[in-house]
């Protein structure tokens, strides 16, 4: 509820985030909705099977299809044999035709995020804490329940930490406890990127910082743990979204570079794992390995045969789609054996000793889920193998280097590889921008020049990845393949949008520097009215699209508009002052 007013209040609250009274002007549940869509409890009913027992807050809307997906995705497959407590996450499609109820102020926050953390309005994440324990008093002999947080935000580490805090207590207590948790969340500040946020939940304060697009990739400003004088326990989260990269890649240690290529090119990938926690962590690790590039295809950290996209993704009538699926059901070994790249993972354990060198396996050897862990593919990597990173990580294993430190090394390696690959593209695309002298205030802004694959390839000889990477191999082949991929399409579109907005902003500045009143005196009333309406539209566009324009420029343009209107006859003045335009 409260749509527009809430959005405006919130935007005002964000304009002065340090004034607590302004922040309180949000409506009930607005703050909660900025972080979570709802909280679900999924239980097992002997008659019905898995069923959603509770949705909180009660007014949260989920379609029947969404509820069915949540039910099946919130429990591990029966073959996983997950006794005790298990945490994992899943991602599912929102039902089409639903109104996207994001307040304008949440859109504003989204703009400051790095591209790989921006919300995808078509999907929800489900963060699960599943408990299965023996209970003789129940008919099946087991207590089975999942507490699930549904959110549009990809903040895996934050919600995992939160569930660890609240789920064990919820299983002991009940609904009233859940209500208390939700009202805590409804007191959280908005998820503003770049600020240190304090998020209280059931007596614990989580301190964290959401990254912004201005952060230098690969750097994480440290959130210090403060000693609180009061009874509240404070815990600092080193990250909101990262997974333990080294732990996830350990079982396929020798193939990290090939996997980076497969993810970069948007190849169909399936991860077969013994449990949803391993499948979901590995899929998230794969998606993040091309950061700061955004992985633009679909990915499912945990996928089951009941998923609404099961038929679409497993059909043999067409080539496998560009998606990454995490699965645990042995049935998939058969259903997906036509997929070109399969990663088979055993139980993820950190190696006490150096992992053995493992060859890439032939796909025809993958008959069942009992096949040995490894990568099954006939893919030939474009780039030569970087032996250095393997040695560095092996040395870390021998020296008992902490897994966090190993992950930092691995993350830096992936980042440098991705940046070496993307910098030549960035440089070429920047050259498509028209020169500033081509921008005339009296003509529409000029268009960007077309992207030409041949022209780009010619730049690689002098300004290719060899400037920043020592890796040899067929970089040209890798680029050719990448230019056909969904990841290139997504990256180029966002670049195009940014550059077009920059041209619009430069055009606005050029208009501001003209003597518009003098111009209007030399033209007819009809032409002057037309100019005023165009200028008003420009101002609305600058606001709507958040164009990169200085506030002074906008004020100056508004003054120009007012001055032109005041020089017109009274009857026209009245009409134009009332006209908002589109």
XYZ file of C-alpha atoms in Angstrom:
582
model
C 0.000 0.000 0.000
C 0.847 3.646 0.035
C 2.576 3.414 -3.402
C 3.510 6.913 -4.515
C 3.322 8.806 -1.230
C 5.456 6.161 0.457
C 7.966 6.422 -2.374
C 8.134 10.202 -2.039
C 8.420 10.075 1.742
C 11.128 7.499 1.428
C 12.976 9.528 -1.164
C 12.806 12.480 1.244
C 14.024 10.258 4.066
C 16.942 9.198 1.888
C 17.783 12.779 1.025
C 18.501 13.299 4.715
C 19.350 9.781 5.891
C 20.786 10.969 9.183
C 17.530 12.539 10.351
C 15.682 9.684 12.117
C 12.383 11.581 12.170
C 12.380 11.842 8.377
C 13.031 8.119 8.095
C 10.037 7.335 10.290
C 7.667 8.838 7.734
C 7.528 5.487 5.910
C 4.320 3.462 6.153
C 4.151 0.196 8.123
C 5.823 -2.686 6.239
C 7.572 -0.321 3.756
C 10.912 -0.847 5.465
C 10.320 -4.605 5.655
C 9.488 -4.678 1.904
C 12.746 -2.907 1.073
C 14.588 -6.041 2.316
C 12.147 -8.964 2.129
C 9.018 -9.882 0.212
C 7.824 -12.271 2.914
C 8.818 -15.065 5.297
C 7.387 -18.570 4.740
C 7.280 -21.689 6.860
C 7.127 -24.888 4.796
C 6.213 -28.125 6.552
C 5.484 -31.712 5.561
C 1.904 -32.895 5.593
C 1.227 -36.631 5.241
C -1.807 -36.002 3.051
C -0.517 -33.055 1.008
C 3.264 -33.486 1.037
C 5.157 -30.201 1.289
C 2.894 -27.269 2.130
C 3.286 -23.580 3.000
C 2.013 -23.404 6.596
C 2.645 -19.733 7.316
C 3.240 -16.600 5.234
C 4.250 -13.484 7.124
C 3.284 -10.643 6.952
C -0.200 -12.068 6.229
C -0.933 -9.489 3.501
C 2.056 -10.652 1.381
C 0.955 -11.801 -2.049
C 2.199 -15.016 -3.653
C 0.503 -16.701 -6.619
C -0.345 -20.433 -6.428
C 2.471 -21.153 -8.891
C 4.958 -19.244 -6.716
C 3.760 -21.113 -3.588
C 4.186 -24.462 -5.366
C 7.730 -23.533 -6.423
C 8.573 -22.410 -2.878
C 7.177 -25.677 -1.427
C 9.311 -27.957 -3.571
C 12.432 -25.819 -3.509
C 12.444 -25.447 0.285
C 13.090 -29.148 0.970
C 16.139 -31.137 -0.090
C 15.468 -34.130 -2.371
C 14.778 -37.242 -0.296
C 17.995 -38.853 -1.594
C 20.101 -36.032 -0.091
C 19.521 -37.522 3.373
C 20.076 -34.160 5.079
C 19.715 -34.918 8.781
C 20.033 -32.050 11.220
C 20.131 -28.461 9.943
C 20.852 -27.483 6.330
C 21.105 -24.009 4.777
C 20.862 -23.280 1.082
C 19.256 -20.908 -1.375
C 17.188 -21.067 -4.536
C 15.964 -18.656 -7.209
C 12.658 -18.809 -9.046
C 10.703 -16.867 -11.636
C 8.071 -14.444 -10.451
C 4.668 -15.052 -12.002
C 4.164 -12.874 -15.055
C 1.556 -10.183 -15.091
C 2.186 -9.217 -11.478
C 2.492 -5.552 -10.736
C 6.045 -4.666 -9.767
C 5.471 -2.718 -6.568
C 8.961 -1.311 -6.147
C 8.697 2.204 -4.743
C 10.553 4.821 -6.736
C 13.010 5.213 -3.877
C 14.100 1.562 -4.107
C 14.795 2.113 -7.797
C 16.966 5.020 -6.729
C 18.996 2.733 -4.443
C 19.350 0.172 -7.221
C 21.118 2.759 -9.386
C 24.016 3.018 -6.940
C 24.680 -0.733 -6.849
C 27.397 -2.458 -8.874
C 25.769 -4.042 -11.949
C 26.088 -7.618 -10.598
C 24.065 -6.757 -7.450
C 21.179 -5.000 -9.182
C 17.784 -6.607 -8.617
C 16.243 -8.621 -11.404
C 12.512 -7.805 -11.198
C 11.642 -11.155 -12.857
C 13.066 -13.323 -10.037
C 12.881 -13.952 -6.315
C 15.525 -15.581 -4.133
C 14.546 -18.029 -1.420
C 16.930 -18.392 1.539
C 16.280 -21.644 3.404
C 17.006 -23.058 6.843
C 15.807 -26.687 6.802
C 15.618 -28.872 9.889
C 15.091 -32.648 9.854
C 15.332 -34.521 13.146
C 13.950 -37.818 14.445
C 10.713 -37.410 16.359
C 8.917 -40.580 17.460
C 5.752 -38.642 18.316
C 5.173 -37.851 14.611
C 3.687 -40.381 12.188
C 6.627 -40.276 9.785
C 9.107 -40.457 12.658
C 10.718 -37.189 11.599
C 10.227 -33.473 12.223
C 10.760 -31.663 8.883
C 10.382 -27.928 8.479
C 11.935 -25.053 6.572
C 12.053 -21.388 7.460
C 12.357 -19.450 4.178
C 13.097 -15.773 3.523
C 11.810 -14.605 0.128
C 13.600 -11.537 -1.234
C 14.482 -9.759 -4.473
C 17.950 -9.048 -3.071
C 20.922 -11.318 -3.882
C 22.491 -10.756 -0.432
C 23.269 -14.412 0.242
C 25.643 -13.928 3.143
C 23.410 -11.456 4.977
C 20.292 -13.662 4.852
C 22.278 -16.799 5.631
C 23.673 -15.092 8.763
C 20.229 -13.838 9.726
C 18.674 -17.318 9.389
C 21.451 -18.808 11.523
C 20.448 -16.347 14.235
C 16.677 -16.777 14.093
C 15.782 -20.236 12.703
C 16.936 -22.472 15.614
C 14.988 -20.263 18.030
C 11.928 -20.202 15.756
C 11.768 -24.027 15.702
C 11.702 -23.975 19.538
C 9.214 -21.116 19.849
C 6.622 -20.425 17.110
C 4.579 -17.817 15.271
C 4.861 -15.032 17.860
C 8.654 -15.206 17.489
C 8.318 -14.864 13.705
C 6.120 -11.817 14.166
C 8.764 -10.248 16.410
C 11.486 -10.939 13.796
C 9.424 -9.271 11.054
C 8.715 -6.202 13.166
C 12.489 -5.951 13.824
C 13.104 -5.987 10.048
C 10.432 -3.315 9.635
C 12.640 -1.032 11.736
C 15.725 -1.498 9.549
C 17.077 1.491 7.604
C 16.661 1.235 3.793
C 19.350 -0.854 1.994
C 21.435 2.180 1.011
C 24.637 1.213 -0.847
C 27.864 2.637 0.592
C 26.590 3.342 4.123
C 27.420 1.354 7.262
C 24.047 -0.123 8.221
C 23.012 -1.436 11.643
C 20.342 -4.124 11.355
C 18.904 -5.347 14.679
C 17.300 -8.787 14.785
C 16.250 -10.502 18.029
C 18.891 -8.915 20.246
C 21.764 -9.062 17.753
C 22.895 -6.132 15.606
C 24.313 -7.056 12.216
C 26.663 -4.375 10.882
C 27.327 -4.325 7.182
C 27.985 -2.240 4.118
C 26.364 -2.817 0.719
C 28.868 -2.123 -2.095
C 28.341 0.735 -4.583
C 29.303 0.933 -8.253
C 31.936 3.514 -7.250
C 33.899 0.982 -5.149
C 37.099 -0.176 -6.776
C 36.398 -3.797 -7.837
C 38.062 -6.299 -5.533
C 38.195 -3.974 -2.527
C 35.860 -4.410 0.402
C 35.853 -1.602 2.959
C 36.132 -3.349 6.326
C 33.232 -2.971 8.730
C 34.794 -2.757 12.190
C 33.256 -4.578 15.129
C 32.450 -2.053 17.839
C 32.289 -2.820 21.539
C 28.762 -1.881 22.519
C 28.168 -0.565 25.966
C 24.605 -1.930 26.003
C 23.377 -5.511 26.068
C 23.119 -5.812 22.277
C 25.593 -8.160 20.633
C 27.080 -6.713 17.492
C 28.417 -8.783 14.609
C 30.227 -7.276 11.613
C 29.582 -8.987 8.283
C 32.628 -8.892 5.980
C 30.337 -9.125 2.922
C 26.631 -9.126 2.108
C 26.752 -11.268 -1.030
C 29.957 -13.284 -1.410
C 30.280 -17.048 -0.963
C 33.388 -18.949 0.131
C 34.942 -19.150 -3.328
C 37.850 -21.452 -2.515
C 35.686 -23.979 -0.672
C 33.249 -24.102 -3.601
C 35.910 -24.528 -6.286
C 37.998 -27.006 -4.310
C 36.461 -30.156 -5.864
C 37.204 -28.801 -9.375
C 40.362 -26.966 -8.398
C 42.309 -27.674 -11.613
C 39.580 -26.482 -13.959
C 38.844 -23.018 -12.555
C 40.088 -21.231 -15.654
C 38.044 -23.396 -18.014
C 34.964 -22.869 -15.821
C 35.577 -19.093 -15.965
C 35.511 -19.321 -19.782
C 32.292 -21.388 -19.777
C 30.523 -18.896 -17.472
C 31.849 -15.895 -19.440
C 30.487 -17.392 -22.681
C 27.092 -18.215 -21.119
C 27.439 -21.925 -21.890
C 24.789 -24.351 -20.490
C 26.245 -25.735 -17.248
C 24.830 -28.194 -14.743
C 26.244 -28.761 -11.263
C 25.408 -32.193 -9.809
C 25.908 -32.199 -6.060
C 24.972 -34.386 -3.081
C 22.910 -31.686 -1.329
C 21.250 -28.309 -2.030
C 23.782 -26.433 0.118
C 26.631 -27.665 -2.111
C 24.714 -27.138 -5.354
C 23.587 -23.617 -4.413
C 27.006 -22.464 -3.180
C 28.745 -23.801 -6.303
C 26.266 -22.165 -8.711
C 26.622 -18.821 -6.880
C 30.430 -19.165 -6.968
C 30.317 -19.804 -10.740
C 28.072 -16.788 -11.367
C 30.355 -14.545 -9.289
C 33.614 -15.659 -10.953
C 33.149 -13.230 -13.886
C 32.483 -10.255 -11.577
C 32.489 -7.239 -12.117
C 30.745 -8.429 -15.299
C 27.109 -9.337 -14.701
C 26.099 -12.888 -15.561
C 23.060 -12.146 -17.761
C 21.492 -15.586 -18.265
C 19.284 -17.491 -15.852
C 20.863 -19.453 -13.007
C 19.235 -21.751 -10.473
C 21.286 -22.507 -7.358
C 18.929 -25.434 -6.605
C 16.624 -26.891 -9.255
C 14.166 -29.766 -8.875
C 12.008 -31.898 -11.167
C 8.945 -30.067 -9.788
C 10.225 -26.665 -10.930
C 7.829 -24.807 -13.237
C 10.655 -24.472 -15.804
C 11.632 -28.176 -15.643
C 10.142 -29.071 -19.063
C 11.491 -25.930 -20.699
C 15.053 -26.552 -19.456
C 15.312 -30.315 -19.941
C 13.680 -30.708 -23.375
C 15.735 -32.525 -25.991
C 13.910 -30.934 -28.919
C 16.277 -27.952 -28.872
C 19.802 -27.183 -27.719
C 20.211 -26.734 -23.923
C 19.565 -23.100 -22.940
C 22.168 -20.674 -21.604
C 21.605 -21.399 -17.891
C 23.489 -22.744 -14.884
C 21.509 -25.340 -12.920
C 22.340 -26.816 -9.516
C 20.745 -30.256 -9.031
C 20.845 -33.099 -6.492
C 18.269 -35.616 -7.779
C 19.882 -38.696 -9.462
C 17.123 -38.481 -12.083
C 18.986 -35.482 -13.591
C 22.015 -37.618 -14.477
C 19.763 -39.199 -17.088
C 17.629 -36.157 -18.012
C 20.558 -33.816 -18.520
C 23.133 -36.179 -19.977
C 22.802 -34.400 -23.345
C 24.065 -31.161 -21.748
C 27.520 -30.170 -23.009
C 29.177 -29.316 -19.649
C 28.542 -31.096 -16.373
C 30.288 -30.443 -13.070
C 30.034 -33.313 -10.632
C 30.767 -32.428 -7.021
C 31.205 -34.769 -4.079
C 30.838 -33.591 -0.499
C 32.632 -30.279 -0.238
C 35.435 -30.748 2.246
C 38.438 -28.520 2.558
C 41.502 -30.465 1.507
C 43.932 -31.347 4.246
C 46.435 -32.155 1.531
C 47.029 -30.919 -2.008
C 44.221 -32.062 -4.353
C 45.296 -34.544 -7.020
C 45.490 -33.390 -10.641
C 42.239 -34.441 -12.350
C 41.713 -34.697 -16.099
C 38.600 -33.340 -17.770
C 36.316 -36.344 -18.261
C 34.449 -37.411 -21.377
C 30.701 -36.828 -21.259
C 29.973 -40.417 -22.281
C 31.484 -41.557 -18.957
C 28.785 -39.737 -17.013
C 26.044 -42.325 -16.600
C 24.900 -41.851 -13.027
C 25.223 -39.474 -10.153
C 27.684 -41.927 -8.603
C 30.257 -40.955 -11.228
C 33.471 -39.569 -9.782
C 33.634 -35.826 -9.028
C 35.051 -33.774 -11.870
C 34.173 -31.773 -14.974
C 32.589 -33.727 -17.835
C 32.881 -31.853 -21.138
C 34.475 -31.942 -24.575
C 35.120 -28.169 -24.456
C 38.615 -27.040 -25.458
C 39.588 -23.829 -23.605
C 40.692 -20.865 -25.735
C 43.381 -19.747 -23.267
C 46.453 -21.620 -22.078
C 46.317 -22.786 -18.476
C 47.661 -20.448 -15.806
C 49.883 -22.758 -13.746
C 50.800 -19.932 -11.378
C 47.417 -19.688 -9.616
C 47.284 -23.478 -9.156
C 50.751 -23.443 -7.533
C 49.828 -20.501 -5.334
C 46.681 -22.192 -4.003
C 48.420 -25.562 -3.585
C 51.087 -23.836 -1.534
C 48.321 -22.318 0.580
C 46.884 -25.789 1.258
C 50.325 -27.086 2.320
C 50.872 -24.087 4.596
C 47.360 -24.411 6.088
C 46.473 -20.936 4.858
C 42.949 -19.985 6.060
C 40.206 -20.585 3.484
C 39.225 -16.858 3.622
C 42.753 -15.943 2.477
C 42.620 -18.566 -0.302
C 39.287 -17.132 -1.444
C 40.782 -13.613 -1.568
C 43.599 -14.900 -3.836
C 41.122 -16.719 -6.080
C 38.746 -13.751 -6.257
C 41.631 -11.435 -7.218
C 42.749 -13.906 -9.907
C 39.249 -14.042 -11.459
C 38.906 -10.250 -11.222
C 42.221 -9.623 -13.021
C 41.338 -12.169 -15.705
C 37.893 -10.599 -16.290
C 39.302 -7.063 -16.319
C 42.051 -7.993 -18.802
C 39.313 -9.406 -21.029
C 36.848 -6.519 -20.707
C 39.194 -3.458 -20.811
C 39.794 -3.681 -24.625
C 35.987 -3.821 -25.117
C 35.463 -0.826 -22.790
C 38.123 1.123 -24.680
C 36.624 0.360 -28.097
C 33.024 1.108 -27.012
C 34.134 4.471 -25.535
C 35.433 5.383 -29.015
C 31.861 5.053 -30.407
C 30.837 8.193 -28.516
C 30.380 11.262 -30.789
C 32.710 14.199 -30.101
C 31.391 16.968 -27.862
C 31.648 19.512 -30.704
C 29.013 17.477 -32.628
C 26.412 18.343 -29.964
C 24.226 21.266 -31.014
C 21.531 22.642 -28.696
C 19.159 23.096 -31.678
C 19.385 19.550 -32.980
C 18.560 16.204 -31.364
C 21.562 14.646 -29.566
C 23.770 12.691 -32.028
C 23.575 8.868 -32.096
C 26.317 6.508 -30.933
C 28.281 4.916 -33.757
C 27.502 1.256 -34.534
C 29.547 -1.513 -32.867
C 31.617 -3.232 -35.575
C 33.125 -6.614 -34.739
C 35.837 -6.188 -37.418
C 36.852 -2.745 -36.158
C 36.994 -4.040 -32.590
C 39.150 -7.028 -33.602
C 41.605 -4.653 -35.322
C 42.151 -2.770 -32.044
C 43.295 -5.962 -30.278
C 46.671 -6.057 -31.984
C 47.904 -2.901 -30.241
C 45.490 -2.581 -27.308
C 44.424 -6.126 -26.509
C 44.459 -8.135 -23.262
C 48.230 -8.697 -23.618
C 48.696 -5.212 -22.082
C 47.423 -6.444 -18.704
C 47.611 -10.263 -18.839
C 50.547 -12.550 -19.459
C 48.233 -15.419 -20.486
C 48.768 -16.750 -23.997
C 46.147 -18.469 -26.124
C 43.428 -17.744 -28.654
C 42.066 -14.493 -27.201
C 40.568 -13.551 -30.611
C 38.549 -16.810 -30.658
C 37.366 -16.138 -27.106
C 36.184 -12.619 -28.086
C 34.393 -13.910 -31.206
C 32.514 -16.466 -29.108
C 31.776 -13.890 -26.355
C 30.272 -11.386 -28.846
C 27.528 -13.971 -29.595
C 26.739 -14.546 -25.899
C 23.954 -13.175 -23.658
C 26.657 -11.725 -21.366
C 27.993 -9.506 -24.169
C 24.453 -8.486 -25.096
C 23.643 -7.489 -21.497
C 26.973 -5.689 -21.014
C 26.713 -3.762 -24.301
C 23.104 -2.710 -23.661
C 23.972 -1.245 -20.270
C 26.994 0.567 -21.788
C 24.816 1.916 -24.609
C 22.228 3.173 -22.121
C 24.895 4.941 -20.028
C 26.468 6.617 -23.071
C 23.094 7.683 -24.501
C 22.237 9.242 -21.129
C 25.601 11.032 -21.150
C 24.781 12.479 -24.610
C 21.355 13.615 -23.340
C 23.085 15.284 -20.357
C 25.623 17.068 -22.601
C 22.739 18.218 -24.814
C 20.975 19.674 -21.773
C 24.134 21.545 -20.780
C 24.481 22.924 -24.320
C 20.880 24.205 -24.120
C 21.567 25.862 -20.769
C 24.496 27.786 -22.168
C 22.316 29.400 -24.855
C 20.486 32.711 -24.412
C 17.038 31.130 -24.778
C 15.058 34.287 -23.959
C 16.850 36.156 -26.765
C 16.076 33.239 -29.120
C 12.368 33.284 -28.179
C 12.106 37.006 -28.908
C 13.235 36.356 -32.489
C 10.707 33.546 -33.071
C 6.932 33.249 -33.263
C 4.740 32.491 -30.252
C 3.977 29.018 -31.636
C 7.717 28.223 -31.893
C 8.333 29.635 -28.405
C 5.510 27.552 -26.869
C 6.949 24.499 -28.648
C 10.386 25.250 -27.144
C 8.940 25.637 -23.622
C 7.128 22.270 -23.870
C 10.299 20.584 -25.177
C 12.398 22.059 -22.362
C 9.853 20.958 -19.746
C 9.989 17.449 -21.179
C 13.787 17.533 -21.008
C 13.599 18.366 -17.290
C 11.142 15.523 -16.652
C 13.362 13.109 -18.592
C 16.433 14.184 -16.597
C 14.578 13.378 -13.388
C 12.930 10.162 -14.616
C 16.092 8.662 -16.095
C 18.401 10.133 -13.439
C 20.590 11.676 -16.155
C 24.139 12.549 -15.049
C 23.413 16.307 -14.925
C 24.532 18.819 -12.282
C 21.729 20.237 -10.114
C 22.868 23.764 -11.116
C 22.248 22.934 -14.780
C 18.678 21.836 -14.017
C 18.033 24.971 -11.919
C 19.432 27.146 -14.710
C 17.182 25.457 -17.270
C 14.139 25.948 -15.009
C 15.028 29.670 -14.741
C 15.298 29.870 -18.565
C 11.835 28.289 -18.879
C 10.314 30.720 -16.338
C 11.938 33.735 -18.043
C 10.633 32.704 -21.493
C 7.105 32.154 -20.111
C 7.083 35.548 -18.352
C 7.944 37.277 -21.642
C 4.785 35.797 -23.264
C 1.205 37.228 -23.160
C -0.766 36.605 -19.930
C -3.186 34.014 -21.357
C -0.290 31.858 -22.628
C 1.577 32.322 -19.332
C -1.354 30.834 -17.396
C -1.569 27.793 -19.660
C 2.171 27.123 -19.732
C 2.679 27.516 -15.998
C 0.010 24.864 -15.400
C 1.277 22.446 -18.043
C 3.404 19.606 -16.692
C 3.774 17.723 -20.046
C 4.654 14.024 -20.306
